[in-house]
Amino acid sequence: MTMKIGVVTFPGTLDDRDAQRAVRIAGATAVPLWHADANLHKVDAVVLPGGFSYGDYLRCGAIAAQAPVTEAIIKAANGGLPVLGICNGFQVLVESHLLPGGLIRNEAQHFICRDQKLRVENINTPWTNQFELNQEITIPLKNGEGGYIATDETLKRLEGEGLVAFRYLDGNPNGSMNDIAGLRNERGNVVGLMPHPEHAVEAGFGPDTNIAMRSGIDGLKFFTSVINALVNA
Amino acid sequence: MPKIIVEVMPKEVLLDPQGKAVANSLHRTGHKDITAVRIGKRIELHFDRPVTEADVAAAQKIGESFLSNAVIEDVVAVTVEDN
């Protein structure tokens, strides 16, 4: 039986169909989850995709953090359900307090869209177990409010406990503190990052590599990792 | 109409790009004595009955937990108008 991975759609979500496609390419079944429906339909994991949920009103991710489906996800995440937040999904995780800190306007004030090199710094999560520690990967980045910010105390804890999952390499695109691109929670089941793994899952449609144009599929391992974690659970 | 006004400001330490752009514009138009501009949010919570102390306490709580994000913003005032 294939794994069921839920992909949430809020009003204003943009990358839900790409995330569903990534789930399918990785070999699982994508289950669409609707913001107003608190039923998670017995999925084995959840992806909160990118976009501009609720028009970024109030703050990015703030209203989505209060949605019925998010309430159910918070409860399930606290019970160990693997949850991946990408871009706006990362903002939703932060606003839901499933991950600490906040995300503010990019330092240079510009929306940035480019292929971004990252270092995978934590592979003890269901979303990163197929990577090698400190592996360098390239996946697309596209955000206007991706500057990670946290109190000194929180930063110290994140670094001390090894909760930084991804760090920007070759230039910090948005002024994120400590070059943080993504985090995991203490338990490891919740992972959030600003760059977009779901846009780097199929040769011909990913970032350029040394081998060929658009052949980069580093993002696929996020999705094969969670399938691997679920199979071995 | 009774209402509670919740005012939220970006933290002092954070760059406020909107405020900075407005300040630059003011300087260009001759308002040299204005040294800085910072822009926050005024959020009105409307009621069709008189506002109670419990409503204000609830508004303070909503302000801190939902209308602002403590990592980047502060609730600077919760006031009642037209009660």
PDB file of C-alpha atoms in Angstrom:
ATOM      1  CA  MET A   1       0.000   0.000   0.000  1.00  0.00           C
ATOM      2  CA  THR A   2       1.405   3.382  -0.917  1.00  0.00           C
ATOM      3  CA  MET A   3       1.850   6.141   1.632  1.00  0.00           C
ATOM      4  CA  LYS A   4      -0.697   8.916   1.757  1.00  0.00           C
ATOM      5  CA  ILE A   5       0.811  12.389   1.988  1.00  0.00           C
ATOM      6  CA  GLY A   6      -1.574  15.282   2.511  1.00  0.00           C
ATOM      7  CA  VAL A   7      -0.978  18.599   0.734  1.00  0.00           C
ATOM      8  CA  VAL A   8      -2.843  21.561   2.207  1.00  0.00           C
ATOM      9  CA  THR A   9      -4.543  24.214   0.108  1.00  0.00           C
ATOM     10  CA  PHE A  10      -5.390  27.541   1.743  1.00  0.00           C
ATOM     11  CA  PRO A  11      -6.968  30.404  -0.231  1.00  0.00           C
ATOM     12  CA  GLY A  12      -3.922  31.918  -1.923  1.00  0.00           C
ATOM     13  CA  THR A  13      -1.751  28.797  -1.843  1.00  0.00           C
ATOM     14  CA  LEU A  14       0.190  28.509  -5.116  1.00  0.00           C
ATOM     15  CA  ASP A  15       2.470  25.494  -4.985  1.00  0.00           C
ATOM     16  CA  ASP A  16       0.015  22.847  -3.831  1.00  0.00           C
ATOM     17  CA  ARG A  17      -0.148  21.151  -7.230  1.00  0.00           C
ATOM     18  CA  ASP A  18       3.647  21.128  -7.556  1.00  0.00           C
ATOM     19  CA  ALA A  19       3.865  19.597  -4.072  1.00  0.00           C
ATOM     20  CA  GLN A  20       1.269  16.968  -5.036  1.00  0.00           C
ATOM     21  CA  ARG A  21       3.295  16.194  -8.157  1.00  0.00           C
ATOM     22  CA  ALA A  22       6.476  15.847  -6.084  1.00  0.00           C
ATOM     23  CA  VAL A  23       4.695  13.404  -3.769  1.00  0.00           C
ATOM     24  CA  ARG A  24       3.555  11.320  -6.758  1.00  0.00           C
ATOM     25  CA  ILE A  25       6.980  11.346  -8.425  1.00  0.00           C
ATOM     26  CA  ALA A  26       8.489  10.144  -5.135  1.00  0.00           C
ATOM     27  CA  GLY A  27       6.068   7.226  -5.175  1.00  0.00           C
ATOM     28  CA  ALA A  28       3.363   8.161  -2.676  1.00  0.00           C
ATOM     29  CA  THR A  29      -0.277   9.147  -3.045  1.00  0.00           C
ATOM     30  CA  ALA A  30      -1.027  12.863  -2.757  1.00  0.00           C
ATOM     31  CA  VAL A  31      -4.145  13.667  -0.767  1.00  0.00           C
ATOM     32  CA  PRO A  32      -5.462  17.230  -1.157  1.00  0.00           C
ATOM     33  CA  LEU A  33      -6.386  18.781   2.206  1.00  0.00           C
ATOM     34  CA  TRP A  34      -8.655  21.845   2.331  1.00  0.00           C
ATOM     35  CA  HIS A  35      -8.133  24.723   4.762  1.00  0.00           C
ATOM     36  CA  ALA A  36     -11.703  24.680   6.072  1.00  0.00           C
ATOM     37  CA  ASP A  37     -11.767  20.907   6.618  1.00  0.00           C
ATOM     38  CA  ALA A  38     -10.268  19.776   9.926  1.00  0.00           C
ATOM     39  CA  ASN A  39     -10.269  16.154   8.712  1.00  0.00           C
ATOM     40  CA  LEU A  40      -6.757  14.997   7.798  1.00  0.00           C
ATOM     41  CA  HIS A  41      -8.185  11.956   5.964  1.00  0.00           C
ATOM     42  CA  LYS A  42      -5.791   9.536   7.683  1.00  0.00           C
ATOM     43  CA  VAL A  43      -2.702  10.816   5.858  1.00  0.00           C
ATOM     44  CA  ASP A  44       0.727   9.546   6.933  1.00  0.00           C
ATOM     45  CA  ALA A  45       2.392  12.961   6.571  1.00  0.00           C
ATOM     46  CA  VAL A  46       1.489  16.540   5.638  1.00  0.00           C
ATOM     47  CA  VAL A  47       3.057  19.144   3.357  1.00  0.00           C
ATOM     48  CA  LEU A  48       2.215  22.838   3.855  1.00  0.00           C
ATOM     49  CA  PRO A  49       3.120  24.285   0.454  1.00  0.00           C
ATOM     50  CA  GLY A  50       4.166  27.761  -0.630  1.00  0.00           C
ATOM     51  CA  GLY A  51       2.154  30.702  -1.847  1.00  0.00           C
ATOM     52  CA  PHE A  52       0.396  33.655  -0.254  1.00  0.00           C
ATOM     53  CA  SER A  53      -2.219  32.123   2.044  1.00  0.00           C
ATOM     54  CA  TYR A  54      -5.036  34.588   2.778  1.00  0.00           C
ATOM     55  CA  GLY A  55      -3.205  37.184   0.689  1.00  0.00           C
ATOM     56  CA  ASP A  56      -0.474  37.469   3.342  1.00  0.00           C
ATOM     57  CA  TYR A  57      -3.023  39.570   5.285  1.00  0.00           C
ATOM     58  CA  LEU A  58      -2.016  40.541   8.831  1.00  0.00           C
ATOM     59  CA  ARG A  59       1.337  38.684   8.555  1.00  0.00           C
ATOM     60  CA  CYS A  60       2.511  35.898   6.235  1.00  0.00           C
ATOM     61  CA  GLY A  61       1.004  32.650   7.512  1.00  0.00           C
ATOM     62  CA  ALA A  62      -0.777  34.247  10.483  1.00  0.00           C
ATOM     63  CA  ILE A  63      -4.346  33.593   9.364  1.00  0.00           C
ATOM     64  CA  ALA A  64      -3.515  30.156   7.966  1.00  0.00           C
ATOM     65  CA  ALA A  65      -2.142  29.289  11.411  1.00  0.00           C
ATOM     66  CA  GLN A  66      -5.707  29.667  12.741  1.00  0.00           C
ATOM     67  CA  ALA A  67      -7.443  27.620  10.013  1.00  0.00           C
ATOM     68  CA  PRO A  68      -9.413  24.482  10.959  1.00  0.00           C
ATOM     69  CA  VAL A  69      -7.012  22.214   9.040  1.00  0.00           C
ATOM     70  CA  THR A  70      -4.033  23.803  10.804  1.00  0.00           C
ATOM     71  CA  GLU A  71      -5.556  23.167  14.226  1.00  0.00           C
ATOM     72  CA  ALA A  72      -5.772  19.491  13.298  1.00  0.00           C
ATOM     73  CA  ILE A  73      -2.200  19.525  11.922  1.00  0.00           C
ATOM     74  CA  ILE A  74      -0.824  21.127  15.099  1.00  0.00           C
ATOM     75  CA  LYS A  75      -2.487  18.442  17.192  1.00  0.00           C
ATOM     76  CA  ALA A  76      -1.204  15.659  14.914  1.00  0.00           C
ATOM     77  CA  ALA A  77       2.294  17.169  14.718  1.00  0.00           C
ATOM     78  CA  ASN A  78       2.481  17.223  18.505  1.00  0.00           C
ATOM     79  CA  GLY A  79       1.650  13.520  18.294  1.00  0.00           C
ATOM     80  CA  GLY A  80       4.519  12.863  15.874  1.00  0.00           C
ATOM     81  CA  LEU A  81       2.975  13.232  12.395  1.00  0.00           C
ATOM     82  CA  PRO A  82       5.685  14.272   9.902  1.00  0.00           C
ATOM     83  CA  VAL A  83       4.968  17.824   8.680  1.00  0.00           C
ATOM     84  CA  LEU A  84       6.971  19.746   6.085  1.00  0.00           C
ATOM     85  CA  GLY A  85       6.420  23.488   5.638  1.00  0.00           C
ATOM     86  CA  ILE A  86       7.790  25.046   2.459  1.00  0.00           C
ATOM     87  CA  CYS A  87       8.107  28.838   2.110  1.00  0.00           C
ATOM     88  CA  ASN A  88       4.657  30.131   3.117  1.00  0.00           C
ATOM     89  CA  GLY A  89       4.233  26.739   4.796  1.00  0.00           C
ATOM     90  CA  PHE A  90       7.348  27.499   6.877  1.00  0.00           C
ATOM     91  CA  GLN A  91       5.754  30.839   7.791  1.00  0.00           C
ATOM     92  CA  VAL A  92       2.585  28.977   8.832  1.00  0.00           C
ATOM     93  CA  LEU A  93       4.665  26.633  11.048  1.00  0.00           C
ATOM     94  CA  VAL A  94       6.353  29.604  12.700  1.00  0.00           C
ATOM     95  CA  GLU A  95       3.049  31.407  13.220  1.00  0.00           C
ATOM     96  CA  SER A  96       1.598  28.165  14.628  1.00  0.00           C
ATOM     97  CA  HIS A  97       4.503  27.984  17.087  1.00  0.00           C
ATOM     98  CA  LEU A  98       5.413  24.513  15.812  1.00  0.00           C
ATOM     99  CA  LEU A  99       8.797  26.087  15.011  1.00  0.00           C
ATOM    100  CA  PRO A 100      10.322  29.083  16.825  1.00  0.00           C
ATOM    101  CA  GLY A 101      11.161  32.551  15.512  1.00  0.00           C
ATOM    102  CA  GLY A 102       9.701  34.632  12.719  1.00  0.00           C
ATOM    103  CA  LEU A 103      10.173  35.586   9.070  1.00  0.00           C
ATOM    104  CA  ILE A 104      10.458  39.188   7.964  1.00  0.00           C
ATOM    105  CA  ARG A 105      10.907  41.137   4.740  1.00  0.00           C
ATOM    106  CA  ASN A 106      14.099  40.285   2.857  1.00  0.00           C
ATOM    107  CA  GLU A 107      17.020  42.454   3.897  1.00  0.00           C
ATOM    108  CA  ALA A 108      17.377  44.015   0.445  1.00  0.00           C
ATOM    109  CA  GLN A 109      13.579  44.560   0.221  1.00  0.00           C
ATOM    110  CA  HIS A 110      13.383  42.678  -3.078  1.00  0.00           C
ATOM    111  CA  PHE A 111      11.485  39.514  -3.894  1.00  0.00           C
ATOM    112  CA  ILE A 112      14.202  37.005  -4.752  1.00  0.00           C
ATOM    113  CA  CYS A 113      13.823  34.127  -7.202  1.00  0.00           C
ATOM    114  CA  ARG A 114      16.883  32.013  -7.945  1.00  0.00           C
ATOM    115  CA  ASP A 115      18.397  28.580  -7.593  1.00  0.00           C
ATOM    116  CA  GLN A 116      19.851  28.428  -4.091  1.00  0.00           C
ATOM    117  CA  LYS A 117      22.635  26.284  -2.702  1.00  0.00           C
ATOM    118  CA  LEU A 118      22.028  24.883   0.785  1.00  0.00           C
ATOM    119  CA  ARG A 119      23.837  22.678   3.250  1.00  0.00           C
ATOM    120  CA  VAL A 120      21.814  19.908   4.864  1.00  0.00           C
ATOM    121  CA  GLU A 121      22.853  20.071   8.520  1.00  0.00           C
ATOM    122  CA  ASN A 122      20.452  17.632  10.104  1.00  0.00           C
ATOM    123  CA  ILE A 123      19.519  14.284   8.620  1.00  0.00           C
ATOM    124  CA  ASN A 124      17.747  12.876  11.677  1.00  0.00           C
ATOM    125  CA  THR A 125      14.297  13.848  10.475  1.00  0.00           C
ATOM    126  CA  PRO A 126      11.698  12.044   8.369  1.00  0.00           C
ATOM    127  CA  TRP A 127      12.173  14.704   5.678  1.00  0.00           C
ATOM    128  CA  THR A 128      15.988  14.581   5.414  1.00  0.00           C
ATOM    129  CA  ASN A 129      17.054  10.993   6.155  1.00  0.00           C
ATOM    130  CA  GLN A 130      18.044  10.270   2.528  1.00  0.00           C
ATOM    131  CA  PHE A 131      20.621  13.064   2.497  1.00  0.00           C
ATOM    132  CA  GLU A 132      24.173  12.787   3.726  1.00  0.00           C
ATOM    133  CA  LEU A 133      25.173  15.013   6.614  1.00  0.00           C
ATOM    134  CA  ASN A 134      26.471  18.359   5.304  1.00  0.00           C
ATOM    135  CA  GLN A 135      25.436  17.447   1.761  1.00  0.00           C
ATOM    136  CA  GLU A 136      25.237  20.490  -0.492  1.00  0.00           C
ATOM    137  CA  ILE A 137      22.050  20.723  -2.516  1.00  0.00           C
ATOM    138  CA  THR A 138      20.523  23.239  -4.921  1.00  0.00           C
ATOM    139  CA  ILE A 139      16.796  23.946  -5.056  1.00  0.00           C
ATOM    140  CA  PRO A 140      14.793  27.029  -6.115  1.00  0.00           C
ATOM    141  CA  LEU A 141      14.219  29.899  -3.694  1.00  0.00           C
ATOM    142  CA  LYS A 142      11.465  32.471  -4.255  1.00  0.00           C
ATOM    143  CA  ASN A 143      10.281  34.742  -1.495  1.00  0.00           C
ATOM    144  CA  GLY A 144       9.821  38.319  -0.388  1.00  0.00           C
ATOM    145  CA  GLU A 145       9.625  37.689   3.344  1.00  0.00           C
ATOM    146  CA  GLY A 146      12.209  35.031   4.026  1.00  0.00           C
ATOM    147  CA  GLY A 147      14.465  36.725   6.543  1.00  0.00           C
ATOM    148  CA  TYR A 148      14.654  34.391   9.512  1.00  0.00           C
ATOM    149  CA  ILE A 149      14.697  36.155  12.864  1.00  0.00           C
ATOM    150  CA  ALA A 150      14.699  34.916  16.439  1.00  0.00           C
ATOM    151  CA  THR A 151      15.780  36.087  19.866  1.00  0.00           C
ATOM    152  CA  ASP A 152      19.402  35.509  20.876  1.00  0.00           C
ATOM    153  CA  GLU A 153      18.192  32.944  23.365  1.00  0.00           C
ATOM    154  CA  THR A 154      16.252  31.012  20.699  1.00  0.00           C
ATOM    155  CA  LEU A 155      19.176  31.162  18.251  1.00  0.00           C
ATOM    156  CA  LYS A 156      21.512  29.815  20.899  1.00  0.00           C
ATOM    157  CA  ARG A 157      19.129  26.953  21.604  1.00  0.00           C
ATOM    158  CA  LEU A 158      18.643  26.165  17.882  1.00  0.00           C
ATOM    159  CA  GLU A 159      22.405  26.037  17.326  1.00  0.00           C
ATOM    160  CA  GLY A 160      23.135  24.245  20.589  1.00  0.00           C
ATOM    161  CA  GLU A 161      20.559  21.524  20.012  1.00  0.00           C
ATOM    162  CA  GLY A 162      21.363  21.105  16.313  1.00  0.00           C
ATOM    163  CA  LEU A 163      17.900  22.168  15.173  1.00  0.00           C
ATOM    164  CA  VAL A 164      19.129  24.101  12.130  1.00  0.00           C
ATOM    165  CA  ALA A 165      18.287  21.708   9.295  1.00  0.00           C
ATOM    166  CA  PHE A 166      19.417  23.822   6.318  1.00  0.00           C
ATOM    167  CA  ARG A 167      21.807  26.734   5.917  1.00  0.00           C
ATOM    168  CA  TYR A 168      22.269  29.045   2.933  1.00  0.00           C
ATOM    169  CA  LEU A 169      25.551  28.655   1.047  1.00  0.00           C
ATOM    170  CA  ASP A 170      27.209  31.028  -1.446  1.00  0.00           C
ATOM    171  CA  GLY A 171      25.433  34.111  -0.143  1.00  0.00           C
ATOM    172  CA  ASN A 172      22.594  34.719   2.266  1.00  0.00           C
ATOM    173  CA  PRO A 173      19.677  35.750   0.025  1.00  0.00           C
ATOM    174  CA  ASN A 174      17.429  37.436   2.577  1.00  0.00           C
ATOM    175  CA  GLY A 175      19.346  38.443   5.690  1.00  0.00           C
ATOM    176  CA  SER A 176      18.347  35.361   7.680  1.00  0.00           C
ATOM    177  CA  MET A 177      20.115  35.193  11.038  1.00  0.00           C
ATOM    178  CA  ASN A 178      22.996  32.680  11.082  1.00  0.00           C
ATOM    179  CA  ASP A 179      22.215  31.949   7.381  1.00  0.00           C
ATOM    180  CA  ILE A 180      19.305  29.781   8.541  1.00  0.00           C
ATOM    181  CA  ALA A 181      17.272  28.424   5.616  1.00  0.00           C
ATOM    182  CA  GLY A 182      15.298  25.804   7.516  1.00  0.00           C
ATOM    183  CA  LEU A 183      14.646  24.287  10.922  1.00  0.00           C
ATOM    184  CA  ARG A 184      13.440  21.118  12.584  1.00  0.00           C
ATOM    185  CA  ASN A 185      11.621  20.806  15.890  1.00  0.00           C
ATOM    186  CA  GLU A 186      13.021  18.970  18.916  1.00  0.00           C
ATOM    187  CA  ARG A 187      11.257  15.744  17.974  1.00  0.00           C
ATOM    188  CA  GLY A 188      12.356  16.052  14.346  1.00  0.00           C
ATOM    189  CA  ASN A 189       8.976  15.367  12.763  1.00  0.00           C
ATOM    190  CA  VAL A 190       8.328  19.036  11.891  1.00  0.00           C
ATOM    191  CA  VAL A 191      10.644  20.608   9.315  1.00  0.00           C
ATOM    192  CA  GLY A 192      10.281  24.019   7.680  1.00  0.00           C
ATOM    193  CA  LEU A 193      12.378  25.847   5.085  1.00  0.00           C
ATOM    194  CA  MET A 194      12.060  28.832   2.759  1.00  0.00           C
ATOM    195  CA  PRO A 195      13.454  27.241  -0.469  1.00  0.00           C
ATOM    196  CA  HIS A 196      11.298  24.936  -2.582  1.00  0.00           C
ATOM    197  CA  PRO A 197      12.213  21.237  -2.832  1.00  0.00           C
ATOM    198  CA  GLU A 198       9.008  20.484  -4.761  1.00  0.00           C
ATOM    199  CA  HIS A 199      10.346  22.453  -7.742  1.00  0.00           C
ATOM    200  CA  ALA A 200      13.412  20.201  -8.054  1.00  0.00           C
ATOM    201  CA  VAL A 201      12.024  16.683  -8.400  1.00  0.00           C
ATOM    202  CA  GLU A 202      12.078  15.870 -12.113  1.00  0.00           C
ATOM    203  CA  ALA A 203      14.908  16.177 -14.631  1.00  0.00           C
ATOM    204  CA  GLY A 204      14.048  18.779 -17.236  1.00  0.00           C
ATOM    205  CA  PHE A 205      12.194  20.971 -14.769  1.00  0.00           C
ATOM    206  CA  GLY A 206      14.701  21.577 -11.950  1.00  0.00           C
ATOM    207  CA  PRO A 207      17.708  23.842 -11.373  1.00  0.00           C
ATOM    208  CA  ASP A 208      20.685  23.708 -13.738  1.00  0.00           C
ATOM    209  CA  THR A 209      23.521  21.385 -12.757  1.00  0.00           C
ATOM    210  CA  ASN A 210      27.046  20.830 -14.069  1.00  0.00           C
ATOM    211  CA  ILE A 211      25.710  17.856 -16.002  1.00  0.00           C
ATOM    212  CA  ALA A 212      22.783  19.392 -17.845  1.00  0.00           C
ATOM    213  CA  MET A 213      20.364  22.295 -17.883  1.00  0.00           C
ATOM    214  CA  ARG A 214      17.413  21.945 -15.477  1.00  0.00           C
ATOM    215  CA  SER A 215      18.477  18.467 -14.435  1.00  0.00           C
ATOM    216  CA  GLY A 216      18.596  19.166 -10.688  1.00  0.00           C
ATOM    217  CA  ILE A 217      16.411  16.894  -8.584  1.00  0.00           C
ATOM    218  CA  ASP A 218      17.843  17.495  -5.104  1.00  0.00           C
ATOM    219  CA  GLY A 219      14.348  18.263  -3.812  1.00  0.00           C
ATOM    220  CA  LEU A 220      13.097  14.738  -4.482  1.00  0.00           C
ATOM    221  CA  LYS A 221      14.941  13.372  -1.437  1.00  0.00           C
ATOM    222  CA  PHE A 222      12.655  15.313   0.923  1.00  0.00           C
ATOM    223  CA  PHE A 223       9.777  13.222  -0.350  1.00  0.00           C
ATOM    224  CA  THR A 224      11.599   9.901  -0.654  1.00  0.00           C
ATOM    225  CA  SER A 225      12.922  10.514   2.866  1.00  0.00           C
ATOM    226  CA  VAL A 226       9.446  10.705   4.345  1.00  0.00           C
ATOM    227  CA  ILE A 227       8.345   7.598   2.460  1.00  0.00           C
ATOM    228  CA  ASN A 228      11.435   5.802   3.798  1.00  0.00           C
ATOM    229  CA  ALA A 229      10.669   7.017   7.323  1.00  0.00           C
ATOM    230  CA  LEU A 230       7.077   5.807   7.089  1.00  0.00           C
ATOM    231  CA  VAL A 231       8.036   2.405   5.683  1.00  0.00           C
ATOM    232  CA  ASN A 232      10.522   1.898   8.522  1.00  0.00           C
ATOM    233  CA  ALA A 233       8.233   3.307  11.203  1.00  0.00           C
TER     234      ALA A 233
ATOM    235  CA  MET B   1     -20.229  52.453  17.814  1.00  0.00           C
ATOM    236  CA  PRO B   2     -18.166  51.064  20.723  1.00  0.00           C
ATOM    237  CA  LYS B   3     -14.795  49.769  19.622  1.00  0.00           C
ATOM    238  CA  ILE B   4     -11.463  48.602  20.961  1.00  0.00           C
ATOM    239  CA  ILE B   5      -8.398  49.909  19.176  1.00  0.00           C
ATOM    240  CA  VAL B   6      -5.340  47.677  19.145  1.00  0.00           C
ATOM    241  CA  GLU B   7      -2.142  49.349  17.971  1.00  0.00           C
ATOM    242  CA  VAL B   8       0.779  47.235  16.796  1.00  0.00           C
ATOM    243  CA  MET B   9       4.255  48.538  15.939  1.00  0.00           C
ATOM    244  CA  PRO B  10       7.293  46.787  14.476  1.00  0.00           C
ATOM    245  CA  LYS B  11       9.995  46.380  17.123  1.00  0.00           C
ATOM    246  CA  GLU B  12      12.398  49.307  17.425  1.00  0.00           C
ATOM    247  CA  VAL B  13      15.392  47.188  16.469  1.00  0.00           C
ATOM    248  CA  LEU B  14      13.863  46.097  13.164  1.00  0.00           C
ATOM    249  CA  LEU B  15      14.227  48.047   9.964  1.00  0.00           C
ATOM    250  CA  ASP B  16      10.886  49.586   8.984  1.00  0.00           C
ATOM    251  CA  PRO B  17      11.243  50.000   5.211  1.00  0.00           C
ATOM    252  CA  GLN B  18       7.826  51.680   4.796  1.00  0.00           C
ATOM    253  CA  GLY B  19       8.641  54.260   7.439  1.00  0.00           C
ATOM    254  CA  LYS B  20      12.050  54.887   5.936  1.00  0.00           C
ATOM    255  CA  ALA B  21      10.608  55.451   2.443  1.00  0.00           C
ATOM    256  CA  VAL B  22       7.974  57.861   3.812  1.00  0.00           C
ATOM    257  CA  ALA B  23      10.617  59.735   5.827  1.00  0.00           C
ATOM    258  CA  ASN B  24      12.769  60.132   2.693  1.00  0.00           C
ATOM    259  CA  SER B  25       9.785  61.495   0.798  1.00  0.00           C
ATOM    260  CA  LEU B  26       8.961  63.960   3.589  1.00  0.00           C
ATOM    261  CA  HIS B  27      12.528  65.197   3.585  1.00  0.00           C
ATOM    262  CA  ARG B  28      12.338  65.772  -0.160  1.00  0.00           C
ATOM    263  CA  THR B  29       9.187  67.862   0.300  1.00  0.00           C
ATOM    264  CA  GLY B  30      10.740  70.125   2.885  1.00  0.00           C
ATOM    265  CA  HIS B  31       9.807  68.568   6.229  1.00  0.00           C
ATOM    266  CA  LYS B  32      13.362  68.588   7.469  1.00  0.00           C
ATOM    267  CA  ASP B  33      12.493  68.543  11.185  1.00  0.00           C
ATOM    268  CA  ILE B  34      10.913  65.092  11.005  1.00  0.00           C
ATOM    269  CA  THR B  35      13.824  62.882  11.931  1.00  0.00           C
ATOM    270  CA  ALA B  36      12.180  59.479  11.382  1.00  0.00           C
ATOM    271  CA  VAL B  37       8.899  57.817  10.466  1.00  0.00           C
ATOM    272  CA  ARG B  38       7.756  54.427  11.670  1.00  0.00           C
ATOM    273  CA  ILE B  39       4.600  52.715  10.446  1.00  0.00           C
ATOM    274  CA  GLY B  40       2.533  50.215  12.385  1.00  0.00           C
ATOM    275  CA  LYS B  41      -1.038  48.976  12.386  1.00  0.00           C
ATOM    276  CA  ARG B  42      -4.237  50.247  13.956  1.00  0.00           C
ATOM    277  CA  ILE B  43      -6.771  47.449  14.293  1.00  0.00           C
ATOM    278  CA  GLU B  44     -10.366  48.275  15.271  1.00  0.00           C
ATOM    279  CA  LEU B  45     -12.524  45.671  16.977  1.00  0.00           C
ATOM    280  CA  HIS B  46     -16.169  46.760  16.676  1.00  0.00           C
ATOM    281  CA  PHE B  47     -19.018  45.918  19.044  1.00  0.00           C
ATOM    282  CA  ASP B  48     -22.758  46.601  18.895  1.00  0.00           C
ATOM    283  CA  ARG B  49     -22.930  46.811  22.702  1.00  0.00           C
ATOM    284  CA  PRO B  50     -20.882  48.635  25.326  1.00  0.00           C
ATOM    285  CA  VAL B  51     -17.332  47.317  25.705  1.00  0.00           C
ATOM    286  CA  THR B  52     -16.563  45.673  29.079  1.00  0.00           C
ATOM    287  CA  GLU B  53     -13.320  45.219  30.969  1.00  0.00           C
ATOM    288  CA  ALA B  54     -13.374  41.550  29.980  1.00  0.00           C
ATOM    289  CA  ASP B  55     -13.556  42.597  26.314  1.00  0.00           C
ATOM    290  CA  VAL B  56     -10.468  44.781  26.777  1.00  0.00           C
ATOM    291  CA  ALA B  57      -8.613  41.950  28.479  1.00  0.00           C
ATOM    292  CA  ALA B  58      -9.611  39.619  25.634  1.00  0.00           C
ATOM    293  CA  ALA B  59      -8.491  42.216  23.077  1.00  0.00           C
ATOM    294  CA  GLN B  60      -5.116  42.493  24.803  1.00  0.00           C
ATOM    295  CA  LYS B  61      -4.767  38.736  24.572  1.00  0.00           C
ATOM    296  CA  ILE B  62      -5.855  38.619  20.904  1.00  0.00           C
ATOM    297  CA  GLY B  63      -3.451  41.478  20.244  1.00  0.00           C
ATOM    298  CA  GLU B  64      -0.502  39.633  21.685  1.00  0.00           C
ATOM    299  CA  SER B  65      -1.300  36.162  20.363  1.00  0.00           C
ATOM    300  CA  PHE B  66      -2.770  36.808  16.914  1.00  0.00           C
ATOM    301  CA  LEU B  67      -2.796  40.454  15.803  1.00  0.00           C
ATOM    302  CA  SER B  68       0.940  40.758  16.485  1.00  0.00           C
ATOM    303  CA  ASN B  69       3.907  38.400  16.443  1.00  0.00           C
ATOM    304  CA  ALA B  70       6.013  38.927  19.557  1.00  0.00           C
ATOM    305  CA  VAL B  71       9.189  38.076  17.664  1.00  0.00           C
ATOM    306  CA  ILE B  72       8.848  41.081  15.363  1.00  0.00           C
ATOM    307  CA  GLU B  73       6.141  43.374  16.785  1.00  0.00           C
ATOM    308  CA  ASP B  74       4.812  44.910  19.999  1.00  0.00           C
ATOM    309  CA  VAL B  75       1.257  45.755  21.012  1.00  0.00           C
ATOM    310  CA  VAL B  76       1.790  49.376  22.069  1.00  0.00           C
ATOM    311  CA  ALA B  77      -1.783  50.322  23.051  1.00  0.00           C
ATOM    312  CA  VAL B  78      -5.224  48.836  23.632  1.00  0.00           C
ATOM    313  CA  THR B  79      -7.829  51.586  24.035  1.00  0.00           C
ATOM    314  CA  VAL B  80     -11.621  51.917  24.001  1.00  0.00           C
ATOM    315  CA  GLU B  81     -13.423  54.462  21.813  1.00  0.00           C
ATOM    316  CA  ASP B  82     -17.066  55.630  21.592  1.00  0.00           C
ATOM    317  CA  ASN B  83     -18.196  53.449  24.470  1.00  0.00           C
TER     318      ASN B  83
END
